[in-house]
Amino acid sequence: MTTHAVRINGASKVFNPGKANAVQALVEIDLDIEPGEFVTLIGPSGCGKSTLLRLVASLIEPTTGAILVNGKSAEQARRDQDYGMAFQRAGLFDWRSVSKNIELPLELMGWKREDRHRRAREMLELVKLDEFVDHHPAELSGGMQQRVAIARSLSFSPSLLLMDEPFGALDEMTREHMQDELLRIWSETKTTVVFVTHSIPEAVYLSTRVVVMSPRPGRIASIIEVDLGDRNEITREQTAFFEKITQVREALRAVEAHRVDEP
C-alpha cells in the first residue's frame, strides 16, 4: 500500500482555547495528498490556508485530529527533515552569499563543507542561477531571490515542499516566469508540493488539484481536479484553462455567498 505524502484526518485548530478571545481557525479538515502531487489551497483571506500549512509543518499543533507526513506524525516528519518550506519573503541572509544561503540548512544538519559546496552548486544549476554563486541577495532581483529560497528549501532533498504565497510580492510577468520555473523543478525533482495562493489563475496553472476553503472557520468546501497536461505559455490561452478558472471562481463565490446567507 502506498503511503500518503500527507494525510489530514479531522484536524481542527482553535487559537486561545477556553479564553474570551478564542478563535476557531479550522474545523474538521480531511485531506489526503499522494506522493508527487501539486495541491494548492485557496480561499478567502483568513480562511486558515496558512494555518493548515503550518499544521502540516508541525510549526503548530492541531487542537483535535491527526496529521501524518510520509506515514509518520507531522512532528516526527519535521525532526526527520521530510519537508522544505518557502514563504512570500525569500528570507535570505544579506551577509551570506547565494551559495552560503543555500548551504545554511546543510550546515545545521552537519554536512561536510565539500558536500555542502557541491550541493549548493547543483541546486543553483537546478534554478538556473549557477553564475550567481558568489553574489549576495541585494544584487539579485525579487524573482531571483525566490529561486534561491526554493533552492535552499530543496537542498536536502525533502520529499515534501510547503509553499506559502511565495510569488505574492512579484509583478505579474515575473510571477508567471516563476510559475513555469517551479513546474520545471517539480517535474525534475518529483517532490510533492502543497501551495498556498490567493490567485485563481495561479492555482489552476500550477496544480493537479485545487482545494477550495470556506471562510473562517475554515473547512474544505470543494476539491477541483485539474488535468491540463504539460503547462506552458499556450496553456494560458486555452479554453480548458479558462474553464477551470471559472470553476474555481464559482466555487469561491459559492462559499462567500454561504457566508453572507448565514444568520
Coordinates of C-alpha atoms in Angstrom, one line a residue:
M1 CA 0.0 0.0 0.0
T2 CA 1.4 3.4 -1.0
T3 CA 1.9 5.8 1.9
H4 CA 0.2 9.1 1.6
A5 CA 2.6 12.1 1.3
V6 CA 0.2 13.9 3.7
R7 CA -2.9 12.6 5.5
I8 CA -5.0 15.1 7.4
N9 CA -7.7 13.4 9.5
G10 CA -10.3 15.5 11.3
A11 CA -7.9 18.3 12.0
S12 CA -9.3 21.4 13.8
K13 CA -7.5 24.4 15.2
V14 CA -8.6 26.8 17.9
F15 CA -6.3 29.6 19.0
N16 CA -6.5 30.7 22.6
P17 CA -8.9 27.9 23.5
G18 CA -11.1 28.5 26.6
K19 CA -10.5 32.2 26.6
A20 CA -12.7 35.1 25.6
N21 CA -10.6 35.8 22.5
A22 CA -10.7 32.2 21.3
V23 CA -10.6 31.9 17.5
Q24 CA -11.8 28.8 15.7
A25 CA -9.5 28.8 12.6
L26 CA -10.1 25.3 11.1
V27 CA -12.9 22.7 11.5
E28 CA -12.7 19.0 10.7
I29 CA -10.2 19.1 7.8
D30 CA -9.9 15.8 6.0
L31 CA -7.4 15.7 3.1
D32 CA -5.1 13.1 1.5
I33 CA -2.3 14.1 -0.7
E34 CA -0.4 11.5 -2.8
P35 CA 3.3 11.5 -3.5
G36 CA 4.2 13.7 -6.4
E37 CA 1.0 15.7 -6.4
F38 CA 0.9 19.5 -6.6
V39 CA -2.0 20.6 -4.4
T40 CA -3.0 24.2 -4.0
L41 CA -5.0 25.7 -1.1
I42 CA -7.2 28.7 -2.0
G43 CA -9.9 30.6 -0.2
P44 CA -10.9 34.0 1.3
S45 CA -8.5 35.9 3.5
G46 CA -8.5 34.5 7.0
C47 CA -9.9 31.1 6.0
G48 CA -6.9 29.2 7.5
K49 CA -4.9 28.3 4.4
S50 CA -1.6 29.2 6.1
T51 CA -2.7 27.8 9.4
L52 CA -3.3 24.4 7.7
L53 CA 0.2 24.6 6.1
R54 CA 1.7 25.3 9.5
L55 CA -0.1 22.3 10.9
V56 CA 1.4 20.0 8.2
A57 CA 4.8 21.5 9.0
S58 CA 4.3 20.9 12.8
L59 CA 5.0 24.5 13.5
I60 CA 1.8 24.5 15.4
E61 CA -0.3 21.6 16.8
P62 CA -3.9 20.7 15.9
T63 CA -6.5 21.2 18.7
T64 CA -8.1 17.9 17.5
G65 CA -7.4 15.4 14.8
A66 CA -4.2 14.0 13.4
I67 CA -1.8 14.8 10.6
L68 CA 0.6 12.3 9.1
V69 CA 3.5 13.1 6.7
N70 CA 5.0 10.1 4.9
G71 CA 3.2 7.8 7.3
K72 CA 4.6 9.4 10.5
S73 CA 3.5 12.2 12.8
A74 CA 4.0 15.7 11.5
E75 CA 6.3 16.3 14.4
Q76 CA 8.5 13.3 13.6
A77 CA 8.5 14.3 9.9
R78 CA 9.8 17.8 10.9
R79 CA 12.5 16.2 13.1
D80 CA 13.4 13.9 10.1
Q81 CA 13.7 16.9 7.7
D82 CA 11.0 15.4 5.5
Y83 CA 9.9 18.8 4.1
G84 CA 11.2 22.2 3.0
M85 CA 9.4 25.5 3.2
A86 CA 9.2 28.6 1.1
F87 CA 7.4 31.8 2.1
Q88 CA 6.3 35.1 0.4
R89 CA 9.5 36.7 1.5
A90 CA 12.6 34.9 0.4
G91 CA 14.2 35.2 3.9
L92 CA 17.8 35.2 2.7
F93 CA 20.6 36.5 4.8
D94 CA 22.1 39.6 3.3
W95 CA 25.6 38.9 4.7
R96 CA 25.8 35.5 3.2
S97 CA 26.5 34.8 -0.5
V98 CA 23.9 33.0 -2.6
S99 CA 25.8 29.7 -2.2
K100 CA 26.1 30.2 1.6
N101 CA 22.4 30.9 1.9
I102 CA 21.6 27.6 0.2
E103 CA 24.2 25.8 2.3
L104 CA 22.7 27.0 5.6
P105 CA 20.3 24.1 6.3
L106 CA 23.0 21.7 5.3
E107 CA 25.4 23.3 7.8
L108 CA 22.8 22.9 10.5
M109 CA 22.4 19.2 9.5
G110 CA 26.1 18.6 9.8
W111 CA 27.1 18.2 6.2
K112 CA 30.8 18.3 5.4
R113 CA 32.0 21.5 3.7
E114 CA 32.8 20.0 0.4
D115 CA 29.4 18.2 0.2
R116 CA 27.7 21.5 1.0
H117 CA 29.6 23.3 -1.7
R118 CA 28.8 20.6 -4.3
R119 CA 25.1 20.5 -3.3
A120 CA 24.7 24.3 -3.5
R121 CA 26.1 24.4 -7.0
E122 CA 23.8 21.5 -8.0
M123 CA 20.8 23.5 -6.7
L124 CA 21.9 26.7 -8.4
E125 CA 22.1 24.8 -11.7
L126 CA 18.6 23.5 -11.0
V127 CA 17.2 27.0 -10.6
K128 CA 19.4 28.4 -13.4
L129 CA 21.4 30.7 -11.2
D130 CA 24.8 29.0 -11.2
E131 CA 26.6 32.1 -12.5
F132 CA 25.5 33.9 -9.3
V133 CA 27.1 31.6 -6.8
D134 CA 29.2 34.3 -5.2
H135 CA 26.7 37.1 -5.4
H136 CA 24.7 38.4 -2.4
P137 CA 20.9 38.7 -2.2
A138 CA 20.9 42.5 -2.6
E139 CA 22.4 42.0 -6.0
L140 CA 19.5 39.9 -7.2
S141 CA 16.0 40.7 -8.4
G142 CA 13.0 39.6 -6.4
G143 CA 12.3 36.6 -8.6
M144 CA 15.9 35.5 -8.5
Q145 CA 15.9 35.7 -4.7
Q146 CA 12.8 33.5 -4.6
R147 CA 14.6 31.0 -6.8
V148 CA 17.5 30.9 -4.3
A149 CA 14.9 30.4 -1.5
I150 CA 13.4 27.5 -3.4
A151 CA 16.9 26.0 -4.0
R152 CA 17.6 26.3 -0.3
S153 CA 14.3 24.6 0.6
L154 CA 15.1 21.7 -1.7
S155 CA 18.9 21.5 -0.9
F156 CA 18.5 18.5 1.4
S157 CA 16.1 16.6 -1.0
P158 CA 12.9 16.8 1.1
S159 CA 10.0 14.7 -0.2
L160 CA 7.6 17.5 0.5
L161 CA 7.7 21.2 -0.3
L162 CA 5.4 23.6 1.6
M163 CA 4.9 27.0 -0.1
D164 CA 3.0 29.9 1.4
E165 CA 2.3 32.5 -1.3
P166 CA 5.9 32.5 -2.5
F167 CA 5.2 34.7 -5.6
G168 CA 2.7 37.0 -4.0
A169 CA 5.0 40.0 -3.9
L170 CA 6.2 39.7 -7.5
D171 CA 5.0 41.6 -10.6
E172 CA 2.7 39.6 -13.0
M173 CA 5.3 38.8 -15.6
T174 CA 7.9 37.7 -13.1
R175 CA 5.2 35.7 -11.3
E176 CA 4.3 33.8 -14.5
H177 CA 8.0 33.1 -15.1
M178 CA 8.4 31.8 -11.6
Q179 CA 5.4 29.6 -12.0
D180 CA 7.0 28.0 -15.1
E181 CA 10.3 27.6 -13.2
L182 CA 8.5 25.9 -10.2
L183 CA 6.7 23.5 -12.5
R184 CA 10.0 22.6 -14.2
I185 CA 11.7 22.0 -10.8
W186 CA 8.7 20.0 -9.6
S187 CA 8.8 17.8 -12.7
E188 CA 12.6 17.2 -12.3
T189 CA 12.6 16.5 -8.6
K190 CA 9.2 14.7 -8.2
T191 CA 8.7 16.5 -4.9
T192 CA 5.2 16.7 -3.5
V193 CA 4.1 20.3 -3.3
V194 CA 1.4 21.9 -1.1
F195 CA 1.0 25.5 -2.2
V196 CA -1.0 28.5 -0.8
T197 CA -2.2 31.3 -3.0
H198 CA -4.9 33.9 -3.4
S199 CA -4.6 33.9 -7.2
I200 CA -7.1 31.7 -9.1
P201 CA -5.2 31.6 -12.4
E202 CA -2.0 30.6 -10.4
A203 CA -3.8 27.9 -8.6
V204 CA -5.2 26.4 -11.8
Y205 CA -2.0 26.7 -13.8
L206 CA 0.2 25.0 -11.2
S207 CA -2.0 22.3 -9.6
T208 CA -3.1 18.8 -10.1
R209 CA -5.8 19.6 -7.5
V210 CA -7.2 22.8 -6.1
V211 CA -8.6 22.7 -2.6
V212 CA -11.2 25.5 -2.1
M213 CA -11.7 26.5 1.5
S214 CA -14.6 28.3 3.2
P215 CA -14.4 31.5 5.2
R216 CA -13.4 31.1 8.9
P217 CA -13.7 28.7 10.5
G218 CA -12.0 27.1 7.5
R219 CA -13.4 24.0 6.0
I220 CA -12.8 22.2 2.7
A221 CA -15.7 23.4 0.6
S222 CA -14.7 21.5 -2.6
I223 CA -11.7 19.9 -4.3
I224 CA -11.3 20.5 -8.1
E225 CA -9.2 18.2 -10.2
V226 CA -7.0 20.0 -12.8
D227 CA -5.9 18.0 -15.8
L228 CA -4.3 20.4 -18.3
G229 CA -1.4 18.2 -19.3
D230 CA 2.0 19.8 -19.6
R231 CA 1.8 23.5 -18.8
N232 CA 3.4 26.2 -20.9
E233 CA 2.5 29.6 -22.4
I234 CA 0.0 28.1 -24.7
T235 CA -1.9 26.6 -21.7
R236 CA -2.7 30.2 -20.5
E237 CA -4.6 30.8 -23.8
Q238 CA -6.6 27.5 -23.9
T239 CA -10.3 27.2 -23.3
A240 CA -9.8 24.4 -20.8
F241 CA -7.6 26.7 -18.7
F242 CA -10.3 29.4 -18.6
E243 CA -13.0 26.8 -17.9
K244 CA -11.1 25.6 -14.8
I245 CA -10.5 29.2 -13.6
T246 CA -14.3 29.7 -13.9
Q247 CA -14.9 26.5 -12.0
V248 CA -12.7 27.6 -9.1
R249 CA -14.1 31.1 -9.1
E250 CA -17.6 29.8 -8.9
A251 CA -16.6 27.5 -6.0
L252 CA -15.2 30.5 -4.2
R253 CA -18.3 32.6 -4.9
A254 CA -20.4 29.8 -3.5
V255 CA -18.6 29.8 -0.2
E256 CA -18.7 33.6 0.0
A257 CA -22.5 33.5 -0.7
H258 CA -22.9 30.9 2.0
R259 CA -21.2 33.2 4.5
V260 CA -23.4 36.2 3.5
D261 CA -26.6 34.0 3.9
E262 CA -25.7 32.8 7.3
P263 CA -27.7 34.4 10.1

